[in-house]
XYZ file of C-alpha atoms in Angstrom:
748
model
C 0.012 0.005 0.003
C 1.136 3.526 -0.581
C -0.158 6.814 0.852
C -1.560 9.105 -1.846
C -3.548 11.652 0.158
C -4.143 12.936 3.635
C -6.129 15.365 5.763
C -4.298 16.606 8.827
C -6.322 19.662 9.802
C -9.990 19.797 10.738
C -10.411 23.274 12.184
C -12.687 24.547 9.397
C -15.313 22.400 11.074
C -18.577 21.445 9.477
C -19.291 22.248 5.813
C -22.821 22.718 4.552
C -24.168 20.300 1.983
C -23.495 22.670 -0.932
C -19.770 22.528 -0.119
C -19.345 18.760 0.347
C -18.103 18.195 -3.198
C -16.318 21.538 -3.634
C -12.750 20.221 -3.400
C -11.599 23.447 -5.052
C -12.557 25.436 -1.943
C -9.709 26.228 0.443
C -11.965 25.259 3.385
C -12.684 21.837 1.884
C -9.305 20.351 2.749
C -9.866 21.120 6.472
C -13.593 20.497 6.773
C -15.957 17.687 7.675
C -19.623 16.811 7.363
C -20.329 16.549 11.087
C -18.507 17.638 14.224
C -21.161 17.087 16.858
C -20.058 18.170 20.325
C -16.557 18.685 18.913
C -14.405 21.830 18.729
C -11.757 22.586 16.151
C -8.391 23.580 17.541
C -6.309 26.385 16.101
C -3.333 24.051 15.516
C -5.463 21.717 13.382
C -7.002 18.739 15.235
C -10.654 18.476 16.289
C -11.428 17.332 19.828
C -14.454 16.848 22.054
C -15.951 19.899 23.687
C -15.592 19.779 27.461
C -18.590 18.738 29.492
C -20.600 21.029 31.743
C -20.640 21.425 35.515
C -23.957 21.693 37.317
C -24.032 25.119 39.040
C -27.548 25.182 40.445
C -31.216 25.618 39.700
C -32.779 28.941 38.697
C -35.277 30.191 41.248
C -38.256 29.208 39.061
C -38.428 26.067 36.951
C -41.587 27.154 35.144
C -40.397 30.585 34.034
C -37.451 31.667 31.895
C -34.439 33.437 33.333
C -31.336 34.992 31.870
C -27.654 35.277 32.745
C -25.911 38.665 32.519
C -22.197 39.018 33.297
C -20.826 41.494 35.817
C -17.221 42.150 34.810
C -15.324 45.003 36.412
C -11.962 43.411 35.588
C -10.421 39.953 35.202
C -10.204 39.493 38.962
C -13.566 40.992 39.849
C -16.452 39.282 38.104
C -19.820 37.722 38.980
C -22.747 36.086 37.202
C -26.193 37.670 37.606
C -29.268 35.444 37.280
C -32.107 37.707 36.086
C -35.474 36.045 36.661
C -39.093 37.038 37.113
C -38.742 40.321 39.079
C -35.572 39.200 40.882
C -31.789 38.948 40.454
C -29.560 36.382 42.175
C -25.764 36.527 42.346
C -23.238 33.734 41.593
C -19.459 33.612 41.643
C -17.393 32.742 38.559
C -16.749 29.339 40.144
C -20.466 28.610 40.177
C -21.089 29.126 43.895
C -23.912 31.303 45.210
C -22.849 34.583 46.800
C -24.122 34.363 50.355
C -25.266 36.912 52.915
C -26.294 35.731 56.349
C -26.789 32.149 55.260
C -28.922 32.971 52.190
C -28.021 33.582 48.580
C -27.892 37.266 47.669
C -31.142 38.162 45.917
C -32.768 41.522 45.229
C -35.847 42.842 43.445
C -35.742 43.651 39.723
C -38.065 45.783 37.553
C -37.927 43.153 34.781
C -40.491 40.358 34.555
C -39.806 37.002 32.934
C -41.515 37.981 29.671
C -39.115 40.850 28.950
C -35.760 39.413 30.031
C -34.564 38.618 26.512
C -34.803 42.273 25.494
C -32.410 43.658 28.121
C -29.358 45.374 26.563
C -26.549 45.864 29.157
C -23.335 47.929 29.103
C -21.098 47.976 32.147
C -18.844 50.772 33.372
C -17.124 50.226 36.703
C -19.660 49.059 39.291
C -22.625 50.221 37.196
C -24.495 48.410 34.424
C -26.477 50.703 32.107
C -29.568 48.847 30.869
C -31.643 49.716 27.821
C -34.352 47.495 26.361
C -35.175 46.279 22.877
C -38.918 46.703 23.504
C -38.853 50.425 24.422
C -38.820 50.088 28.204
C -37.319 53.046 30.026
C -33.571 52.634 30.716
C -32.216 51.674 34.108
C -28.955 51.435 35.975
C -27.936 48.536 38.165
C -25.355 49.511 40.752
C -23.178 47.298 42.937
C -22.464 48.826 46.339
C -20.861 45.581 47.504
C -21.215 41.947 46.493
C -24.155 41.691 48.887
C -25.750 45.092 48.220
C -27.228 46.117 44.848
C -29.799 48.628 43.645
C -31.824 49.454 40.539
C -32.574 53.056 39.625
C -33.964 54.931 36.680
C -31.312 56.281 34.329
C -30.655 59.812 35.704
C -30.803 61.668 32.371
C -30.506 65.455 32.586
C -30.313 68.365 30.139
C -31.420 66.346 27.140
C -31.026 64.779 24.765
C -33.263 66.811 22.515
C -34.833 66.300 19.122
C -34.268 68.888 16.403
C -35.391 72.370 17.367
C -38.799 73.504 16.097
C -38.660 75.091 12.657
C -42.205 76.417 12.402
C -42.305 80.115 13.495
C -46.054 79.876 14.064
C -45.737 76.933 16.460
C -44.970 78.654 19.740
C -44.719 77.566 23.364
C -45.266 79.961 26.264
C -44.235 79.391 29.877
C -46.289 80.982 32.648
C -45.209 79.762 36.066
C -45.950 76.030 36.068
C -48.063 76.027 32.885
C -46.693 75.336 29.410
C -49.056 76.292 26.599
C -48.732 75.528 22.897
C -50.215 77.504 19.991
C -50.983 74.234 18.179
C -51.855 70.712 19.406
C -48.540 69.402 20.714
C -48.894 67.252 23.820
C -49.949 63.677 24.527
C -50.528 61.843 27.823
C -47.265 59.992 27.206
C -45.380 63.276 27.516
C -45.687 63.186 31.326
C -42.085 62.979 32.575
C -40.668 64.330 29.312
C -38.158 67.193 29.082
C -38.547 70.326 26.936
C -36.084 73.145 26.206
C -37.210 76.727 25.575
C -34.881 79.484 24.329
C -35.361 83.163 23.776
C -36.419 83.658 20.211
C -33.061 84.220 18.574
C -30.821 82.912 21.345
C -29.441 86.424 21.959
C -30.638 87.955 25.240
C -29.852 91.489 24.043
C -27.777 92.382 27.067
C -24.555 94.257 27.692
C -21.515 92.070 28.103
C -19.675 92.026 31.393
C -16.684 94.391 31.255
C -13.844 94.641 33.804
C -14.009 97.619 36.170
C -17.378 98.803 34.847
C -18.700 101.399 37.316
C -22.094 102.266 38.749
C -23.672 98.876 38.085
C -27.214 98.895 39.560
C -28.286 96.069 41.866
C -29.982 93.251 39.873
C -28.499 94.555 36.628
C -27.913 91.752 34.100
C -24.747 91.127 32.111
C -23.713 88.486 29.577
C -20.475 86.563 30.242
C -19.137 83.304 28.818
C -22.509 82.677 27.154
C -24.521 82.963 30.376
C -26.611 85.716 31.931
C -25.608 86.968 35.407
C -27.323 89.436 37.729
C -25.478 91.619 40.198
C -26.712 90.443 43.584
C -24.324 92.181 45.933
C -20.826 93.452 46.567
C -19.547 96.726 45.179
C -21.309 98.494 42.320
C -18.102 98.277 40.306
C -16.975 95.188 38.346
C -13.740 93.503 39.211
C -11.193 91.886 36.887
C -12.296 88.230 36.994
C -15.223 87.568 34.618
C -18.029 85.353 35.977
C -18.040 81.915 34.367
C -19.851 79.822 36.984
C -22.909 77.805 35.996
C -24.910 78.238 39.228
C -24.986 80.179 42.464
C -23.286 83.502 43.321
C -19.575 84.276 42.887
C -17.606 87.504 43.231
C -15.625 88.889 40.290
C -13.268 90.485 42.780
C -15.592 93.358 43.483
C -19.223 92.790 42.550
C -21.107 89.558 43.322
C -22.868 87.901 40.376
C -25.609 85.275 40.493
C -26.008 82.989 37.478
C -29.577 83.498 36.210
C -29.753 81.367 33.077
C -27.871 80.521 29.877
C -30.492 81.795 27.460
C -32.598 78.634 27.783
C -34.661 76.795 30.366
C -35.494 73.113 30.737
C -38.941 72.101 31.959
C -40.269 68.665 32.972
C -43.868 67.777 32.276
C -45.635 66.759 35.477
C -49.250 66.466 34.279
C -51.158 66.334 31.012
C -54.044 68.821 30.691
C -54.881 68.955 26.976
C -53.187 68.749 23.549
C -52.178 72.409 24.015
C -51.427 72.568 27.734
C -49.380 70.690 30.341
C -48.173 71.350 33.877
C -44.405 71.591 34.332
C -41.615 72.130 36.795
C -38.731 74.409 35.839
C -35.087 73.424 36.066
C -33.066 76.558 36.934
C -33.793 80.127 35.983
C -35.739 81.092 32.854
C -35.004 83.859 30.339
C -37.435 86.747 30.273
C -40.118 86.984 27.605
C -41.079 83.269 27.540
C -44.518 84.140 28.902
C -45.293 85.713 25.532
C -44.152 82.631 23.654
C -41.131 81.381 21.727
C -40.725 79.341 18.552
C -37.222 78.271 19.644
C -38.046 75.081 21.527
C -37.070 71.438 21.357
C -38.718 68.307 22.687
C -36.754 65.689 24.619
C -35.712 62.672 22.552
C -36.890 60.092 25.096
C -40.265 59.735 26.804
C -43.143 57.321 27.092
C -44.555 59.029 24.001
C -41.384 59.210 21.870
C -40.018 55.901 23.144
C -36.741 54.959 24.811
C -33.374 53.817 23.444
C -33.555 50.253 22.173
C -29.967 49.575 21.008
C -27.359 48.415 23.471
C -25.537 51.332 25.133
C -21.943 52.057 24.103
C -19.080 54.029 25.651
C -16.796 55.968 23.353
C -14.308 58.779 24.066
C -15.635 59.088 27.657
C -19.174 59.536 26.368
C -22.152 57.235 26.957
C -24.071 56.665 23.706
C -27.790 55.823 23.518
C -29.639 55.093 20.309
C -32.615 53.493 18.595
C -35.543 55.318 20.183
C -38.885 54.965 18.387
C -39.161 58.716 17.832
C -35.781 59.013 16.101
C -34.726 55.408 15.331
C -31.685 56.524 13.345
C -30.248 58.946 15.949
C -27.307 58.438 18.294
C -27.072 60.680 21.342
C -23.737 60.941 23.159
C -23.379 62.581 26.544
C -20.984 65.384 27.340
C -17.381 64.238 27.644
C -17.013 62.503 31.022
C -20.686 63.386 31.472
C -22.037 60.130 32.865
C -21.961 58.535 36.302
C -24.369 56.592 38.545
C -25.893 59.892 39.647
C -26.139 61.852 36.393
C -26.163 61.254 32.655
C -25.674 64.697 31.144
C -26.744 65.527 27.572
C -26.237 69.316 27.735
C -26.268 70.408 24.064
C -24.581 73.776 24.671
C -25.933 77.057 25.964
C -29.198 78.678 24.989
C -27.270 81.715 23.828
C -25.709 79.559 21.108
C -22.328 78.823 22.695
C -21.292 75.198 22.003
C -17.925 73.660 22.949
C -16.314 70.400 21.908
C -17.157 68.722 25.225
C -20.910 69.264 24.834
C -23.341 66.473 23.958
C -23.564 65.220 20.371
C -26.550 64.087 18.319
C -25.807 62.277 15.060
C -28.226 60.785 12.538
C -27.030 57.578 10.913
C -27.992 56.692 7.377
C -30.471 58.520 5.212
C -33.710 56.526 5.404
C -34.488 56.570 9.146
C -33.455 52.939 9.479
C -33.486 51.815 13.094
C -30.169 51.428 14.886
C -29.897 47.817 16.082
C -26.546 47.906 17.884
C -23.441 49.910 18.697
C -19.959 48.570 19.380
C -16.951 50.555 20.523
C -13.948 48.810 18.942
C -11.120 50.863 17.427
C -13.939 53.148 16.270
C -17.618 53.365 17.173
C -19.346 51.011 14.788
C -23.109 51.056 14.374
C -25.454 48.538 12.825
C -28.852 49.590 11.434
C -31.590 47.524 9.886
C -30.222 48.423 6.452
C -26.463 48.926 6.801
C -23.405 49.352 8.949
C -21.546 52.591 9.735
C -18.594 53.984 11.630
C -19.185 57.185 13.633
C -16.136 59.401 13.982
C -15.063 63.023 14.107
C -14.395 65.047 10.968
C -11.748 62.460 10.040
C -11.295 58.938 11.406
C -8.578 60.200 13.752
C -10.534 63.179 15.065
C -12.610 63.053 18.238
C -16.382 63.163 18.049
C -17.619 66.703 18.739
C -20.852 68.671 18.194
C -19.264 70.504 15.259
C -17.396 67.500 13.827
C -19.107 64.109 13.662
C -19.742 61.886 10.678
C -21.469 58.567 10.111
C -19.568 56.810 7.301
C -21.158 53.765 5.629
C -18.924 50.670 5.635
C -21.371 47.966 4.440
C -24.982 47.475 3.388
C -25.938 44.123 4.863
C -28.246 45.369 7.614
C -28.290 43.997 11.137
C -30.543 41.764 13.173
C -31.554 42.503 16.785
C -28.712 40.488 18.263
C -26.038 42.078 20.419
C -22.653 41.963 18.619
C -19.397 40.851 20.175
C -15.879 42.283 19.980
C -13.113 39.842 19.071
C -9.580 40.416 17.836
C -10.255 44.083 17.161
C -13.289 43.355 14.981
C -17.024 43.378 15.465
C -18.937 40.162 14.872
C -22.640 40.781 14.192
C -25.672 38.927 12.886
C -26.818 40.302 9.549
C -30.448 41.106 8.689
C -32.476 37.946 8.454
C -30.620 36.364 11.359
C -28.900 33.595 9.350
C -25.477 35.094 8.632
C -22.652 35.949 11.030
C -20.418 38.690 9.654
C -17.136 40.242 10.686
C -16.640 44.019 10.417
C -13.348 45.747 11.125
C -11.496 48.973 10.423
C -7.981 48.177 9.260
C -4.835 50.063 10.419
C -4.803 51.967 7.106
C -8.370 53.097 8.012
C -9.973 51.032 5.268
C -13.002 48.935 6.193
C -13.038 45.179 5.826
C -15.058 42.174 6.747
C -16.203 38.709 5.736
C -19.083 36.275 5.908
C -18.159 33.840 8.659
C -20.983 31.396 8.062
C -20.963 31.068 4.282
C -19.742 27.445 4.183
C -21.905 26.397 7.146
C -25.326 27.493 5.940
C -26.931 24.414 7.567
C -26.133 26.045 10.932
C -26.954 29.611 9.939
C -30.376 28.783 8.597
C -31.403 27.759 12.130
C -30.964 31.452 13.021
C -28.519 33.135 15.381
C -30.212 34.393 18.575
C -27.328 35.178 20.930
C -23.508 35.402 20.760
C -20.911 34.938 23.466
C -17.137 35.319 23.052
C -14.702 33.051 24.899
C -11.238 34.525 24.582
C -8.001 32.649 25.158
C -7.469 29.775 25.385
C -10.750 29.032 23.629
C -10.903 31.511 20.720
C -14.522 30.473 20.471
C -17.805 32.171 19.571
C -20.651 30.361 21.318
C -23.975 30.861 19.536
C -27.492 30.168 20.780
C -29.678 29.285 17.816
C -33.331 30.234 17.342
C -34.423 26.648 18.005
C -32.518 26.505 21.297
C -29.607 24.617 19.825
C -25.961 25.521 20.243
C -23.132 26.035 17.779
C -19.572 27.239 18.083
C -17.177 29.053 15.789
C -13.439 28.710 16.304
C -12.270 32.235 15.461
C -8.590 33.084 15.196
C -8.016 35.604 12.369
C -4.296 35.822 13.096
C -3.992 32.205 11.926
C -6.873 32.463 9.443
C -8.839 29.808 11.323
C -12.664 29.862 11.185
C -14.638 26.698 11.844
C -18.190 25.763 12.874
C -19.483 22.853 14.962
C -22.866 21.857 16.335
C -23.476 21.020 19.990
C -26.191 19.338 22.015
C -26.054 19.479 25.812
C -26.593 15.863 26.979
C -27.571 14.923 23.416
C -26.989 11.316 22.426
C -28.475 11.174 18.909
C -27.090 12.100 15.500
C -28.686 15.389 14.390
C -31.360 15.384 11.705
C -33.609 18.042 10.207
C -36.428 16.726 12.404
C -34.284 16.449 15.591
C -31.579 19.137 15.455
C -31.096 19.096 19.248
C -30.155 15.402 19.230
C -32.364 14.752 22.212
C -30.400 17.274 24.260
C -31.346 20.299 26.312
C -32.623 23.638 25.007
C -30.275 26.576 25.545
C -32.087 29.674 26.836
C -29.272 31.998 27.840
C -25.509 32.152 28.104
C -22.828 34.593 29.214
C -19.048 34.720 29.586
C -17.047 35.935 32.597
C -13.339 35.733 33.367
C -12.453 32.778 35.556
C -9.178 31.513 37.018
C -6.208 33.540 35.708
C -8.633 35.608 33.620
C -9.557 32.668 31.372
C -13.041 32.836 29.898
C -15.824 30.794 31.469
C -19.171 30.108 29.792
C -22.323 29.887 31.910
C -25.626 28.643 30.455
C -29.257 28.219 31.430
C -30.765 25.144 29.762
C -34.254 23.704 29.742
C -35.671 20.210 29.261
C -38.758 18.146 29.945
C -38.246 15.469 32.574
C -41.030 13.137 33.722
C -43.571 15.529 32.244
C -42.174 18.528 34.155
C -40.069 21.473 32.979
C -36.595 21.508 34.474
C -34.155 24.372 34.151
C -30.493 24.131 35.061
C -27.588 26.553 35.319
C -24.458 24.950 33.867
C -20.849 25.989 33.360
C -18.681 24.766 30.517
C -15.788 22.880 32.133
C -12.266 24.186 31.859
C -10.069 22.010 29.578
C -7.844 21.136 32.535
C -10.835 19.530 34.305
C -10.901 16.695 31.743
C -14.667 16.474 32.188
C -16.672 14.862 29.403
C -20.107 14.585 31.039
C -22.962 17.106 31.143
C -24.742 18.592 34.165
C -21.983 16.955 36.200
C -20.933 17.198 39.815
C -17.578 16.331 41.365
C -16.726 14.596 44.614
C -13.466 14.661 46.570
C -13.097 13.225 50.050
C -12.862 9.923 51.839
C -13.283 6.764 49.778
C -16.992 5.967 49.423
C -19.165 3.517 47.546
C -21.977 5.943 46.820
C -22.618 9.630 46.180
C -25.594 11.799 47.152
C -26.806 15.332 46.409
C -27.696 14.609 42.772
C -31.284 15.817 43.013
C -31.211 17.387 39.541
C -30.422 13.928 38.094
C -32.926 11.960 40.190
C -34.471 9.021 38.345
C -31.901 9.063 35.538
C -29.094 6.800 34.373
C -25.724 8.506 34.713
C -22.054 7.781 34.129
C -19.694 7.776 37.095
C -16.015 8.322 36.454
C -14.181 7.385 39.661
C -10.609 7.273 40.922
C -10.569 3.673 42.110
C -6.812 3.076 42.366
C -4.577 4.357 45.193
C -2.173 6.050 42.769
C -4.883 7.548 40.550
C -4.203 10.940 39.071
C -5.901 14.093 40.349
C -8.009 14.431 37.203
C -9.403 11.587 35.070
C -6.701 9.424 33.565
C -4.671 6.523 34.874
C -6.339 4.778 37.810
C -9.886 6.046 37.031
C -12.686 3.660 36.129
C -15.864 4.358 34.146
C -19.203 3.024 35.403
C -22.026 3.546 32.954
C -25.813 3.492 33.315
C -25.784 3.859 37.091
C -29.287 4.616 38.400
C -29.831 7.758 40.442
C -32.511 7.250 43.106
C -35.429 9.619 43.629
C -33.471 10.939 46.612
C -30.528 11.904 44.354
C -28.115 9.123 45.311
C -26.013 6.840 43.071
C -23.809 3.904 44.005
C -20.719 2.260 42.535
C -20.497 -1.518 42.123
C -20.583 -3.242 45.486
C -16.821 -3.775 45.933
C -15.705 -0.425 44.511
C -14.869 2.726 46.478
C -13.431 6.034 45.309
C -12.136 9.207 46.904
C -12.635 11.296 43.771
C -15.429 11.050 41.185
C -17.280 12.849 38.398
C -21.000 12.068 37.945
C -23.095 13.320 35.034
C -25.021 12.693 31.846
C -23.166 11.173 28.899
C -23.257 12.956 25.569
C -22.408 11.804 22.079
C -19.475 13.290 20.170
C -19.193 12.311 16.520
C -16.804 13.336 13.777
C -17.863 12.419 10.258
C -15.448 13.202 7.455
C -15.902 14.089 3.841
C -15.531 11.278 1.345
C -11.753 10.574 1.471
C -11.569 10.570 -2.304
C -12.416 14.268 -2.289
C -10.751 15.570 0.858
C -7.348 17.041 1.449
C -4.376 18.156 -0.622
C -3.951 14.578 -1.852
C -7.357 14.440 -3.543
C -7.662 11.987 -6.434
C -10.218 14.041 -8.288
C -9.192 14.134 -11.937
C -6.545 11.404 -11.422
C -6.605 7.741 -12.434
C -5.670 6.483 -8.972
C -8.392 5.816 -6.383
C -8.274 5.174 -2.642
C -8.885 1.569 -1.568
C -8.195 1.996 2.151
C -8.022 4.753 4.718
C -6.301 5.264 8.061
C -7.721 7.351 10.864
C -5.362 8.581 13.597
C -7.122 9.491 16.850
C -6.520 10.004 20.556
C -9.198 8.030 22.363
C -9.862 5.811 25.361
C -13.097 4.220 24.127
C -14.502 5.048 20.701
C -16.352 3.562 17.803
C -14.944 3.973 14.311
C -16.145 2.907 10.921
C -17.541 4.038 7.601
C -20.903 5.542 6.817
C -22.842 6.478 3.741
C -26.347 6.900 2.377
C -27.356 3.504 3.784
C -25.985 4.236 7.273
C -23.049 3.123 9.391
C -21.096 -0.004 8.482
C -17.820 -1.762 9.350
C -17.849 -0.389 12.866
C -15.021 -1.289 15.246
C -14.541 -0.512 18.941
C -11.298 1.106 20.037
C -10.285 0.469 23.642
C -7.006 1.738 25.036
C -5.632 0.324 28.266
C -2.234 0.916 29.821
C -0.310 -2.117 31.162
C -1.042 -2.630 34.837
C -3.866 -0.108 34.917
C -6.886 -1.909 36.327
C -8.865 1.233 36.965
C -10.140 1.625 33.435
C -9.222 2.769 29.935
C -6.913 5.708 29.294
C -6.647 8.090 26.389
C -4.010 6.973 23.919
C -3.054 7.276 20.245
C -4.698 4.770 17.866
C -4.384 4.155 14.140
C -7.417 2.516 12.613
C -7.511 1.270 9.023
C -10.488 0.255 6.948
C -11.169 -0.714 3.350
C -13.177 1.758 1.285
C -15.591 0.078 -1.185
C -15.322 1.442 -4.704
C -17.963 2.504 -7.163
C -19.816 5.754 -7.640
C -22.855 4.481 -5.759
C -20.920 4.091 -2.507
C -19.082 7.295 -1.579
C -18.235 5.915 1.837
C -16.778 8.212 4.460
C -15.130 7.714 7.847
C -16.613 8.428 11.240
C -15.472 8.189 14.839
C -17.723 8.688 17.856
C -18.006 8.167 21.579
C -20.411 8.784 24.437
C -17.927 7.623 27.068
C -16.504 9.973 29.683
C -13.122 10.445 27.970
C -11.623 12.748 25.391
C -11.553 12.113 21.653
C -9.208 13.944 19.268
C -9.097 13.456 15.503
C -5.598 14.071 14.135
C -5.109 12.656 10.636
C -6.914 10.855 7.853
C -4.655 9.128 5.340
C -5.717 7.764 1.987
C -4.072 4.539 0.841
C -4.011 2.873 -2.534
C -2.695 -0.427 -3.790
C 0.946 -0.351 -4.846
C 1.610 -0.129 -8.587
């Protein structure tokens, strides 16, 4: 026999059916047909995904909940379980945060029906929360790990919609009554903010001058864009011009009180009619507003105009809000350094017309009032609308964003779905309109825009719809995707090495996926989030749902770290004195589980030499499981088995040694794998055939099998009607790594 072809990299992952025979595609030589519960590795092989640890039960089994990360830094992170009007707190190790013997829990304004629409953005100990469904924004503040509070977003001084342009549409302010010359108000305006200026913005006053003499008491002067009244001191001006924004300050001689800046903000407290509302006034008001002004602007956010629906972003020390129903294409950025837990300041400048670079910014994106779906602050502020993608910058890409210099530059026209994007390797990964395509968008160092379709060769995954994305950084380099049907998929993403590969997953799934059963009998994923764990390494938490004995069960799970060597789902670990049975498995009561136990005195700390596998062990209704009568163990993993299966492309078409267009044809194939217990064989249209069982044991190891390198060879039947392909699978509690497929032909 002689080797005439090979495949030694599998990190492109699964290829959709349209690409199975495309041996001319670069991805073809590194792809496969199925990689169920497998993950491609950047260096080339494909191995099993780790199992999942059981963390706990959500508070309610019959209502959905959601996980939101709290990440101040790599050493200060928590997991927040948002449920029906409550939040509970967990550590990154999966333990409940306790206070006085009870898990920390506090009331939440969000019911179960609206949890999926929450859009969070954290800054320090505060999470700013907007909502996809137009709920008013909130802040969640951590005072300590055991003390938390929700508050309304403390928006002040704006943001405002465009100023009125109809000179006949006037508003007049008389005490606490705001009257309009035309129908203007709706009941939903209660709580809204309005800004009224003097007609032309110029108060028509003398400017403050140093050493001016004989200044009458209460005389008004204009300084630094504000109006001040002499309230005391000498009747002669000093040499230090007043610039303060409130209160009374001396100029070195006279005392000046800040009266107003040419405008006044009023809050609506009660609706009276379409032309009249009751208001409270914020600060002093310019004179003449009782006779009416056409220079007014309505607040951008209210129950009538709607609230921001896109996820908040932070850029250049400004908090950005966007996507309100009234102006769906507008981004509003606070003043520079103008946001904190106590105030979110959108001051647009002074009513006299003075605007500085640090003032708030309003920028319309696109030209067709397309709704903003998301914002992401990577190298630049990128924005996705329902019809295209943009980058928002200053006058040039290198300039800061200012009121006088801000541009929204189009970078693509794919449109975006209502899925929060993720930042990875300096790029933005977002779900395109329609929900079936994952795209990369980035601004290159030369300031050109670039991107790619990351799901083009895996359309069988994309057509299930992308509902949620999570990014696991090093050592994973993995995008974890929740699909619309509750399934899970992962994308190995390492642009530095040009590695992009998809795989399907099924938590506790033991079947081969089909169109009718895409979840493989496994659990439905409802929510996931990523927090930094030990040494800052990413940890994935999930809430899953299943039906068990006619009842809905929800579990909180954590994807195991690779070093755990766990290959069971919803698992728990035991370490202590040698025992014959384990208890506390209430979430697995009534099920058959696998127990992986350290049965030998010199067994390793994690599964390997000296560990035995005991399958189909019954868990009692009280949550207890036993080992065989004569077996005891001081360390054990207990959980649900899951099936991992790799299924290759037809060997005659795969790899750089393809025989397409050549006279030679494969007659045998070799599969090189790391496995303890696995089943290997060939499959085709008629199903699996020629299946062998691989079992690796080390000499003298009576505990059980151990992972080792195996080379398996099989004949490949010829003929166009066969197109046989290799597979390897396992549902045992050990790793499985596919390294190489070699094609062999008879010697000449």
